[in-house]
CSV table of C-alpha atoms and ligand atoms in Angstrom, one decimal:
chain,number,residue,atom,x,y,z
A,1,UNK,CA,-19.4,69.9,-117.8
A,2,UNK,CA,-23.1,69.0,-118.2
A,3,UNK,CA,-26.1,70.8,-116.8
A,4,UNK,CA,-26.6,68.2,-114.0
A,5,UNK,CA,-22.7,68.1,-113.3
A,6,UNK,CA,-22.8,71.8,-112.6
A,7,UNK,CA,-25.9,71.8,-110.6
A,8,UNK,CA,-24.5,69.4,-108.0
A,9,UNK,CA,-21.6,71.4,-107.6
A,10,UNK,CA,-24.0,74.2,-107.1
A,11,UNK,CA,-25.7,72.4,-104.8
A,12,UNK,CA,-22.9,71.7,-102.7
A,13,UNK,CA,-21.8,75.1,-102.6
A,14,UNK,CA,-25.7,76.3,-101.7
A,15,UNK,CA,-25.2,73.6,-98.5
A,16,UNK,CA,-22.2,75.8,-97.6
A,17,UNK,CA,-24.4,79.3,-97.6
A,18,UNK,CA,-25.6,80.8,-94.7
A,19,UNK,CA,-28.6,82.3,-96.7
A,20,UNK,CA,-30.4,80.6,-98.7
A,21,UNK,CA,-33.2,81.6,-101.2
A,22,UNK,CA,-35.6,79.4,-103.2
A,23,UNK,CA,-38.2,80.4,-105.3
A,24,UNK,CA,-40.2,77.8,-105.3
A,25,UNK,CA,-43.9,77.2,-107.4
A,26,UNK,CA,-47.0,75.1,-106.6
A,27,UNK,CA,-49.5,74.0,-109.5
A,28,UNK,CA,-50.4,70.5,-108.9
A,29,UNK,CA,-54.5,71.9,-109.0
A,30,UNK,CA,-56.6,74.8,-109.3
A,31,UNK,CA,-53.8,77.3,-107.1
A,32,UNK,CA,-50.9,78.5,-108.5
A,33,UNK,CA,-48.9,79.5,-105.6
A,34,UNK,CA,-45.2,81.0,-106.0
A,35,UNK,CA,-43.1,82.1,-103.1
A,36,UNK,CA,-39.3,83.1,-101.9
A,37,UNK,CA,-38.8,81.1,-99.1
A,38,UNK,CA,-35.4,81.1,-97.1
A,39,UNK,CA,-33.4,78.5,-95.5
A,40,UNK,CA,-36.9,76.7,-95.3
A,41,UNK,CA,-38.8,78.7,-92.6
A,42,UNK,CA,-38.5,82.7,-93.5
A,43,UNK,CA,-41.4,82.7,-96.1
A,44,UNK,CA,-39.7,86.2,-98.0
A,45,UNK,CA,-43.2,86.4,-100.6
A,46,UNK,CA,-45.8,84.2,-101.0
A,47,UNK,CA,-48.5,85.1,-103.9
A,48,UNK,CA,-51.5,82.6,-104.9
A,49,UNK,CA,-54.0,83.1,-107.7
A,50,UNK,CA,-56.9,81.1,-107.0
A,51,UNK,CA,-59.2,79.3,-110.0
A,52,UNK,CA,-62.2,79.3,-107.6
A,53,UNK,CA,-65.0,81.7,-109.4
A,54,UNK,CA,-63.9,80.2,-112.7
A,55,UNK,CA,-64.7,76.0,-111.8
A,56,UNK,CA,-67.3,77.2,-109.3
A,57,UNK,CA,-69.8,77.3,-112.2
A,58,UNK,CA,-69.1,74.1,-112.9
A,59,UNK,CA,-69.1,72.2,-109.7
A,60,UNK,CA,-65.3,71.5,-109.4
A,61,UNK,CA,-62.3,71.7,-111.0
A,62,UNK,CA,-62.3,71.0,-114.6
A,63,UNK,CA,-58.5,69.8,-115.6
A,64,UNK,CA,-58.4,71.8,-118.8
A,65,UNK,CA,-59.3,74.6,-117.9
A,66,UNK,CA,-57.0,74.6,-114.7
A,67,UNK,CA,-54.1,74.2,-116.8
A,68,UNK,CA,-54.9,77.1,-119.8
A,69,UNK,CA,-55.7,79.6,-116.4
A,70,UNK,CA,-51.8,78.1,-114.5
A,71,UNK,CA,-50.6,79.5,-118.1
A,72,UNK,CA,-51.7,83.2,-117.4
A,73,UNK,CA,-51.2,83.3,-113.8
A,74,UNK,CA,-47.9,82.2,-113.6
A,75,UNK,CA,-45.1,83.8,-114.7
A,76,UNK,CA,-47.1,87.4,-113.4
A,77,UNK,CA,-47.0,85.8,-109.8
A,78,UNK,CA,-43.5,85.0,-110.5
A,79,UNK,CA,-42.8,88.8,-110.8
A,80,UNK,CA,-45.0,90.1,-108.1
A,81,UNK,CA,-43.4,87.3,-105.8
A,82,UNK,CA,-39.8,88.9,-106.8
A,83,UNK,CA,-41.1,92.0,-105.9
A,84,UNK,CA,-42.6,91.5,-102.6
A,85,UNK,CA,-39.9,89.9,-101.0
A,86,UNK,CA,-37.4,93.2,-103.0
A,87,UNK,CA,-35.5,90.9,-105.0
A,88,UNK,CA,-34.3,89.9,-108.6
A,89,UNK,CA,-33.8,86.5,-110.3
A,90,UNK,CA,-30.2,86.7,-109.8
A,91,UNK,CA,-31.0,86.7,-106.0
A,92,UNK,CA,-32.6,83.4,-106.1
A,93,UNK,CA,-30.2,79.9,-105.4
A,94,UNK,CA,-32.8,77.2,-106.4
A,95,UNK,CA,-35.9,76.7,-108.2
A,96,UNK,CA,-38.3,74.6,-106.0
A,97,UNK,CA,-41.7,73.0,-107.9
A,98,UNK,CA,-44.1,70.4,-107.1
A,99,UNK,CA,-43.8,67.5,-109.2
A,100,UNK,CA,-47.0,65.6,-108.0
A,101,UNK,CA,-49.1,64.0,-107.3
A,102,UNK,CA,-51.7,66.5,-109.1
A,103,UNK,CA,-53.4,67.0,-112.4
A,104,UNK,CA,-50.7,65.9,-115.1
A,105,UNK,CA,-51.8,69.7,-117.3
A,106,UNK,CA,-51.7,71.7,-113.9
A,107,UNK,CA,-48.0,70.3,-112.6
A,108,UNK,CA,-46.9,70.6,-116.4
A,109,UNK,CA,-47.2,74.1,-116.7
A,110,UNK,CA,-45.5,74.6,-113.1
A,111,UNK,CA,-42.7,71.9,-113.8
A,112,UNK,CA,-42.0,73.6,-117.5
A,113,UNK,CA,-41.6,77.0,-116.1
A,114,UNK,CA,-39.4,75.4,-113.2
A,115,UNK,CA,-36.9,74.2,-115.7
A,116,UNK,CA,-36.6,77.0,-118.1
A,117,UNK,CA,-35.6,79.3,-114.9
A,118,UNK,CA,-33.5,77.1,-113.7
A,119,UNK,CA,-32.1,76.5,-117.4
A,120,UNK,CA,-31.6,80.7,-118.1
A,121,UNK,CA,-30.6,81.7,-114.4
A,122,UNK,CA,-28.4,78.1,-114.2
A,123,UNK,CA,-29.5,77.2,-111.0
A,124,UNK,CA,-30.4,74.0,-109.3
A,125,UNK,CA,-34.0,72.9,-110.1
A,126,UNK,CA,-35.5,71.1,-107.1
A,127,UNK,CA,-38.4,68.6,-108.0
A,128,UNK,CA,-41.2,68.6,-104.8
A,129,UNK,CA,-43.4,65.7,-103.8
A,130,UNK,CA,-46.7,68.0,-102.9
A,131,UNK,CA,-48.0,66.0,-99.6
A,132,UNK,CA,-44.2,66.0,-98.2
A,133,UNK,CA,-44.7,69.8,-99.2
A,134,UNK,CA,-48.2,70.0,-97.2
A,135,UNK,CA,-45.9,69.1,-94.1
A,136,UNK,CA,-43.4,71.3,-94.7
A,137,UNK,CA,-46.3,74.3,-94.2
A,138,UNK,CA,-45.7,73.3,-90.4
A,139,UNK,CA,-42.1,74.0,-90.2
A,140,UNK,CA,-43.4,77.7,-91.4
A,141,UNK,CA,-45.6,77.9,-88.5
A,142,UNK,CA,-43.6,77.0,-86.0
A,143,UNK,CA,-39.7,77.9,-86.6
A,144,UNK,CA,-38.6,75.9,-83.2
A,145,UNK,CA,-40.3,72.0,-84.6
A,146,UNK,CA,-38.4,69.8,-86.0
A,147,UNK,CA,-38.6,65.6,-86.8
A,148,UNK,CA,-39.4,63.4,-85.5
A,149,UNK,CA,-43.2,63.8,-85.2
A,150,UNK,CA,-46.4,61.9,-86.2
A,151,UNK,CA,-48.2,63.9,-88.9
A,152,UNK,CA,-52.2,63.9,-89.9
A,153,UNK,CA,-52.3,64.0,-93.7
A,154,UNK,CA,-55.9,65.2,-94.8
A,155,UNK,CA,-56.2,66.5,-98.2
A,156,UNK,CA,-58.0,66.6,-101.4
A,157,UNK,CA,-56.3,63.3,-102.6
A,158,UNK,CA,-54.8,61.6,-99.2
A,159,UNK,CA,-55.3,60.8,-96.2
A,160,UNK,CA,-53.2,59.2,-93.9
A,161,UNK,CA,-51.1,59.1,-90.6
A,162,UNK,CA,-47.2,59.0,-90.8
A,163,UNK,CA,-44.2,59.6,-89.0
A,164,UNK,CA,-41.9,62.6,-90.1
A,165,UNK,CA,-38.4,60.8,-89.3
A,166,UNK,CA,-36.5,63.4,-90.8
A,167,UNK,CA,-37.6,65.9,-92.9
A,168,UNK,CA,-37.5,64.2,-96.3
A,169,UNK,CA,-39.0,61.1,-94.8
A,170,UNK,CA,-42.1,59.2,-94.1
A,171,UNK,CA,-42.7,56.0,-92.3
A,172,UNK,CA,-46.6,55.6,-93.5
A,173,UNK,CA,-48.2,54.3,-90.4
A,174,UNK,CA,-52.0,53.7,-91.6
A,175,UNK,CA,-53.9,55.4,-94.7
A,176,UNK,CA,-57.4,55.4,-96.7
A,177,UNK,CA,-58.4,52.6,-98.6
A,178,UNK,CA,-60.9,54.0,-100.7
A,179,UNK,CA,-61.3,57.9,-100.6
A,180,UNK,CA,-59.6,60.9,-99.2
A,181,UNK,CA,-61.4,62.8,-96.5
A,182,UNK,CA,-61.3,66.2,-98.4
A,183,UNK,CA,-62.9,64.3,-101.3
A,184,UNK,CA,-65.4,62.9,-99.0
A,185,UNK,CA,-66.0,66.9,-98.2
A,186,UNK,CA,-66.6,67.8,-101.7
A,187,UNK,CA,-69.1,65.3,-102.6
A,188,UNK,CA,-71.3,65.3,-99.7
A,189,UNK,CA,-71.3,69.5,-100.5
A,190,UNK,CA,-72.3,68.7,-104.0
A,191,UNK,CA,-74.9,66.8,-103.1
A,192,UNK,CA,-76.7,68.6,-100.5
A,193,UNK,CA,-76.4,71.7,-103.2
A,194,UNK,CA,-73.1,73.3,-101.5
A,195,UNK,CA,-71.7,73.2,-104.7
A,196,UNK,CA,-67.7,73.7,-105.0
A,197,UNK,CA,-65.9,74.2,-103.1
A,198,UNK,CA,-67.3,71.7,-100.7
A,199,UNK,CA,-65.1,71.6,-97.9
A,200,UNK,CA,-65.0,75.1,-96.3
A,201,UNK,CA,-68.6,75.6,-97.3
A,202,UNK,CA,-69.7,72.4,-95.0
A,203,UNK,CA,-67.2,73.9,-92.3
A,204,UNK,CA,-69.1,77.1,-92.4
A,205,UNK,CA,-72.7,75.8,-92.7
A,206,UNK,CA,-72.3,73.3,-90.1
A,207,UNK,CA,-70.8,76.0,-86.8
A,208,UNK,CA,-73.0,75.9,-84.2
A,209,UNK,CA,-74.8,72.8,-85.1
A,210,UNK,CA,-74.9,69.7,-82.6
A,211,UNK,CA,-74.8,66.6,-84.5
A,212,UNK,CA,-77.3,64.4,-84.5
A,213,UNK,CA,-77.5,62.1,-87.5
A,214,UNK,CA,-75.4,58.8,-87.6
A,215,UNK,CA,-74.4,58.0,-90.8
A,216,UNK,CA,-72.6,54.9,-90.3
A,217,UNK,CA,-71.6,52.5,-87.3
A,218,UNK,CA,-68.0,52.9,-88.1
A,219,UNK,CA,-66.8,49.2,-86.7
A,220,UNK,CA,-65.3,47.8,-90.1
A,221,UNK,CA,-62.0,49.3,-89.4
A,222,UNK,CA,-61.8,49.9,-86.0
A,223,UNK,CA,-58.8,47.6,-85.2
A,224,UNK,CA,-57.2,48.5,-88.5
A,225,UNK,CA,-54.9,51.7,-89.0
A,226,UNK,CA,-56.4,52.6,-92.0
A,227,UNK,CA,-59.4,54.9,-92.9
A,228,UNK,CA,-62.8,54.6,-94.8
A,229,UNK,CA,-64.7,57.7,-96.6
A,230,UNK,CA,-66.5,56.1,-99.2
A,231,UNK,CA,-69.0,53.9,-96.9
A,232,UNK,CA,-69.7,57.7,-95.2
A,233,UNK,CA,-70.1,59.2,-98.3
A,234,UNK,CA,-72.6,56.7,-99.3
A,235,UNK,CA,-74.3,56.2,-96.4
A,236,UNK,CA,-74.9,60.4,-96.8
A,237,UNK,CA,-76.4,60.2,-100.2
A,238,UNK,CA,-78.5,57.4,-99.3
A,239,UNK,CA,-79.8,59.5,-96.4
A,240,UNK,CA,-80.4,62.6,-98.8
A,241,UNK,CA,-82.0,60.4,-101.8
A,242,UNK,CA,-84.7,58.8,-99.6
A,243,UNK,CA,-85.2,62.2,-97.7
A,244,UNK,CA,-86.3,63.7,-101.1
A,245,UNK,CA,-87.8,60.6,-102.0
A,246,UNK,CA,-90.6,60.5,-99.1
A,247,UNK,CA,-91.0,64.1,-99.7
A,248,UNK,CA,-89.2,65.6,-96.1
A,249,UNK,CA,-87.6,69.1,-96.5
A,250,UNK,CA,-83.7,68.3,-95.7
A,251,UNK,CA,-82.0,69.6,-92.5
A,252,UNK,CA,-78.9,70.7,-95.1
A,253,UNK,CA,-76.7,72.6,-91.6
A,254,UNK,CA,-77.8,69.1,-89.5
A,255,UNK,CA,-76.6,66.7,-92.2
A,256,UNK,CA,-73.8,68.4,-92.8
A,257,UNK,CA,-72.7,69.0,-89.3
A,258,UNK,CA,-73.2,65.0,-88.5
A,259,UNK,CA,-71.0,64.1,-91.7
A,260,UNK,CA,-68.3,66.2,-90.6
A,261,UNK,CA,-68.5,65.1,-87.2
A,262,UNK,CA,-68.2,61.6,-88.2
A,263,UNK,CA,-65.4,62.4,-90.8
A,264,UNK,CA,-63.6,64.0,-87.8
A,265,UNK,CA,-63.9,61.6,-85.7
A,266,UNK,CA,-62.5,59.1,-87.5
A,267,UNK,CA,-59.1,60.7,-88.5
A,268,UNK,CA,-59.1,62.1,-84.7
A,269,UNK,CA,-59.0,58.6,-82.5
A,270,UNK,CA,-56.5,56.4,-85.4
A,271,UNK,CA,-54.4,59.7,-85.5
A,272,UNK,CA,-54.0,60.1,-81.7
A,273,UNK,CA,-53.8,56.0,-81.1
A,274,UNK,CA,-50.9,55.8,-83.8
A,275,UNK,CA,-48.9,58.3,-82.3
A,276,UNK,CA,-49.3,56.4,-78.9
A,277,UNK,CA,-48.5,52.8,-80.7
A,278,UNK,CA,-45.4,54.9,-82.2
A,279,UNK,CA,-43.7,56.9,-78.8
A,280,UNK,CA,-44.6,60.2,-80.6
A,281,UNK,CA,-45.6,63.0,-78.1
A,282,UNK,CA,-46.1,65.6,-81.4
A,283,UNK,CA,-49.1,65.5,-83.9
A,284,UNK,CA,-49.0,68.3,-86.6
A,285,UNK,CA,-51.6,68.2,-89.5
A,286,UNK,CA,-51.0,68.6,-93.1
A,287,UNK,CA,-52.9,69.1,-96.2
A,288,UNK,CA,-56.7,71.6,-97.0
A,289,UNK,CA,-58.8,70.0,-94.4
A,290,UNK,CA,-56.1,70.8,-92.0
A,291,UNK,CA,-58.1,74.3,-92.1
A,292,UNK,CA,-61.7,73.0,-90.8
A,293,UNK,CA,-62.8,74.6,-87.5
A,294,UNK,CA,-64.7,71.7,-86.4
A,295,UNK,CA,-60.9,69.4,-86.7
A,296,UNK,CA,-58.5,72.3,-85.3
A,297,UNK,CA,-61.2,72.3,-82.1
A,298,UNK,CA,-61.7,67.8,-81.7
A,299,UNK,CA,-58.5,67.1,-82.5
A,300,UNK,CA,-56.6,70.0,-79.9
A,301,UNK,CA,-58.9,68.6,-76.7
A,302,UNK,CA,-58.5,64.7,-78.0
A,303,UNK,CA,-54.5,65.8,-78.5
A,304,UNK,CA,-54.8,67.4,-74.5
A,305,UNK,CA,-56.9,64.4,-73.2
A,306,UNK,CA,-54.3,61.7,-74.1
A,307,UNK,CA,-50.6,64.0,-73.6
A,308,UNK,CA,-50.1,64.8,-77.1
A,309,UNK,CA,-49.3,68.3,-79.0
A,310,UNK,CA,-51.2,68.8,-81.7
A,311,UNK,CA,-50.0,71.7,-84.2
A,312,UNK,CA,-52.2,73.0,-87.0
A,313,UNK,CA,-50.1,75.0,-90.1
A,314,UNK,CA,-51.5,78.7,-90.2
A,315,UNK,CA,-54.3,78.7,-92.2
A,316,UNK,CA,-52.8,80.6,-95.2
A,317,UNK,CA,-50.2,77.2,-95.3
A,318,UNK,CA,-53.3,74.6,-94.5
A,319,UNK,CA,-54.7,74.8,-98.3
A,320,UNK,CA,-51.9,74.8,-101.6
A,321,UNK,CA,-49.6,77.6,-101.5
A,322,UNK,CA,-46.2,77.9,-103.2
A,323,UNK,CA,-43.8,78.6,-99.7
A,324,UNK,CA,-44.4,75.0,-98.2
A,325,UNK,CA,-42.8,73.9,-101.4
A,326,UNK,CA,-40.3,76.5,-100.4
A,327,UNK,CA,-39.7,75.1,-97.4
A,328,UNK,CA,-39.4,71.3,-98.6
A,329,UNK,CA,-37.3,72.3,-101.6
A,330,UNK,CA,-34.7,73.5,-98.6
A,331,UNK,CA,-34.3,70.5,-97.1
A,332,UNK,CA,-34.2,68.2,-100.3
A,333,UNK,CA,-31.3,70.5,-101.1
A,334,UNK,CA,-29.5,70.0,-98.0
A,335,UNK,CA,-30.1,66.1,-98.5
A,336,UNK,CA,-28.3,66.7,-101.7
A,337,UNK,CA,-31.3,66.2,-104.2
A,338,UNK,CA,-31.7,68.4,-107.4
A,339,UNK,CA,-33.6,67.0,-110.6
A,340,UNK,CA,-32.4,66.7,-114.4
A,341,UNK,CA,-34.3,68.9,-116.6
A,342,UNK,CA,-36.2,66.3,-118.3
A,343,UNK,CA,-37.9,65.3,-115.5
A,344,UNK,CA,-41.7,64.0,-115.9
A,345,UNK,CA,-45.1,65.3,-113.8
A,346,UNK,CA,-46.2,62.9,-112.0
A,347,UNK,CA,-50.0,62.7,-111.3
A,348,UNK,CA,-49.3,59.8,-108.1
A,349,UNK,CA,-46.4,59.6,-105.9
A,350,UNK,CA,-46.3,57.2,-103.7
A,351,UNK,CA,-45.9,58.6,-99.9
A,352,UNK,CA,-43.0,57.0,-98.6
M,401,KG4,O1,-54.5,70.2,-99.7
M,401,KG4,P1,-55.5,70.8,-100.6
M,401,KG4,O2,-55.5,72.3,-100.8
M,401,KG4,O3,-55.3,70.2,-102.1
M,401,KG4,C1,-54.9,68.8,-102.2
M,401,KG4,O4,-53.7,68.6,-102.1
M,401,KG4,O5,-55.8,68.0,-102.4
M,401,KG4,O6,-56.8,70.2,-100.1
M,401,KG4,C2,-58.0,70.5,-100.8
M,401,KG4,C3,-59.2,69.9,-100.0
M,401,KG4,C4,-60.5,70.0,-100.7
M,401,KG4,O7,-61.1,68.8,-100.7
M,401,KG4,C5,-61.2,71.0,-99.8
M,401,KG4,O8,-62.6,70.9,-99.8
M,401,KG4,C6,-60.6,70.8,-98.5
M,401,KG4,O9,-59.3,70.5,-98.7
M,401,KG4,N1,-60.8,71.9,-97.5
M,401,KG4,C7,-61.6,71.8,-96.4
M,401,KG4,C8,-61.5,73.1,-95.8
M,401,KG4,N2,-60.7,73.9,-96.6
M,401,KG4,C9,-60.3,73.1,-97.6
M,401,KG4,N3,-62.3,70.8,-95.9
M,401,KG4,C10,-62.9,71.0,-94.8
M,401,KG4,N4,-63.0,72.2,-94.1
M,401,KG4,C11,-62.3,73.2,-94.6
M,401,KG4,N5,-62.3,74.4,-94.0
M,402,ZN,ZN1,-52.6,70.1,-101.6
């Protein structure tokens, strides 16, 4: 019998267990996360090394170097994550691992340790898209949701609105046409001398600041269900050149409040709207700007003002982490999908 053969006889023998326990890794950028996660909502371990002093020096993450630093971290956060949730390696059913989208070197080095546990231990290995992952981090929050529900997808590299149909898929509903809104927070951090990394540092700097600089008259896309960063983000550096330019100290908290404000709003009105177009009365968020105050706070009295629940992952689940890859890894092998072992990284995946 051949390796794939015997893994979806596994497989269907896993979907008959009443407990089941995946060990599942995240590398797709800077974190490498690994957790034990159990029948996709008991998170058993979750351990994360993070690469932040080491790129903060140079402004963001630099691909290389994420990669050679995944190498050391990761098979010592595979054994600490065995040992906080008290088990072995021959307690573990599955090997769960993002496969993208992410930096090709980063996923490599999750993906090749994925497959040679799941080759010694001969055990299904379960490949992960990350964003479905970065939903998945709700199911871990709250044990009683389940599909269908609109989701808010604002991260690093996406952003978009979609409906969860079931839990291994998306209808995609609207998304951004040029940037992603976490990129949009990096940047405008970087260039009003945040440095990296850029999005909780603008969260911080800007509590307790009323807005008052418009950036842009956001009318381009009103009528559309998609999103625009980049004419933001410009329209901030613009501001900031011609500030320095005519000499005038800048107002770094003020600009960085109004950015975020606008940023906010603009995932806040097309992510409530869509879910009214679509009959959905649940919102959940997904994805590292899921964790900015200023959001959690707009979107929860938008969410109240027009009937709909808005759920925010914990904030431990909001940025990369290995459980939420737990967690999707669960119900991709319920839905009967496990991976060959020569399967590739993928830097994009398409969302639906
Ligand atoms: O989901 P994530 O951890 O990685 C990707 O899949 O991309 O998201 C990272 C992004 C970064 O752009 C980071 O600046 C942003 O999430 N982020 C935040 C906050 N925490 C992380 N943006 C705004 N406010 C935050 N508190
Ligand atoms: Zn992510």
């Amino acid at each position: 019998m051949t390796y794939i053969e015997r893994m979806h006889n596994k497989m269907k023998v896993l979907r008959t267990k009443k407990t089941v326990r995946i060990l599942a890794i995240e590398s797709s950028c800077d974190d490498t996360g690994v957790a034990i996660v159990q029948n996709g909502r008991q998170v058993l371990s979750n351990v994360l090394s993070s690469q932040i002093d080491i790129h903060t020096r140079f402004g963001g993450v630099v691909p290389e170097i994420a990669s050679r630093n995944h190498i050391l971290a990761i098979m010592p956060l595979v054994d600490k994550a065995l040992k906080d949730a008290h088990l072995t390696l021959q307690d573990i059913d599955a090997i769960g691992v993002t496969q993208g989208a992410g930096l090709v070197g980063s996923l490599l080095v999750g993906l090749t340790t994925a497959k040679a546990l799941s080759f010694a231990l001969d055990i299904p290995l379960i490949a992960c898209n990350h964003i479905k992952g970065h939903i998945c981090a709700n199911y871990l929050t709250y044990q009683d949701l389940t599909p269908p529900f609109g989701c808010l997808i604002v991260s690093g590299g996406h952003t978009a609105v979609v409906g969860v149909t079931d839990y291994t898929h998306l209808k995609l509903f609207g998304t951004t046409i040029d940037d992603a809104i976490g990129e949009s927070f990096d940047k405008v951090a970087r260039v009003v001398g945040l440095g990296y990394p850029g999005g909780p540092k603008i969260d911080q700097i800007s509590k307790g600041i009323v807005p008052k600089i418009q950036f842009v008259h956001h009318t381009a896309l009103k009528d559309s269900p998609n999103f625009s960063f980049s004419g933001l983000k410009t329209a901030v550096i613009n501001y900031v050149h011609n500030e320095t330019t005519k000499g005038n100290t800048l107002d770094i908290p003020q600009i960085c409040a109004s950015f975020q404000a606008e940023a906010v709003s603009m995932v806040v009105t097309k992510a409530l709207k869509l879910c009214l177009v679509n009959n959905l009365s649940t919102l959940c968020v997904a994805g590292g700007v899921s964790a900015n105050s200023y959001l959690r706070n707009q979107l929860t009295l938008a969410g109240q003002e027009n009937g709909i629940k808005v759920l925010f992952p914990e904030s431990k689940y909001c940025t990369d982490n290995g459980a939420m890859i737990g967690s999707y890894a669960y119900y991709l092998m319920l839905s009967g999908d496990c991976s060959t072992l020569d399967i590739p990284a993928l830097p994009n995946i398409p969302l639906e």
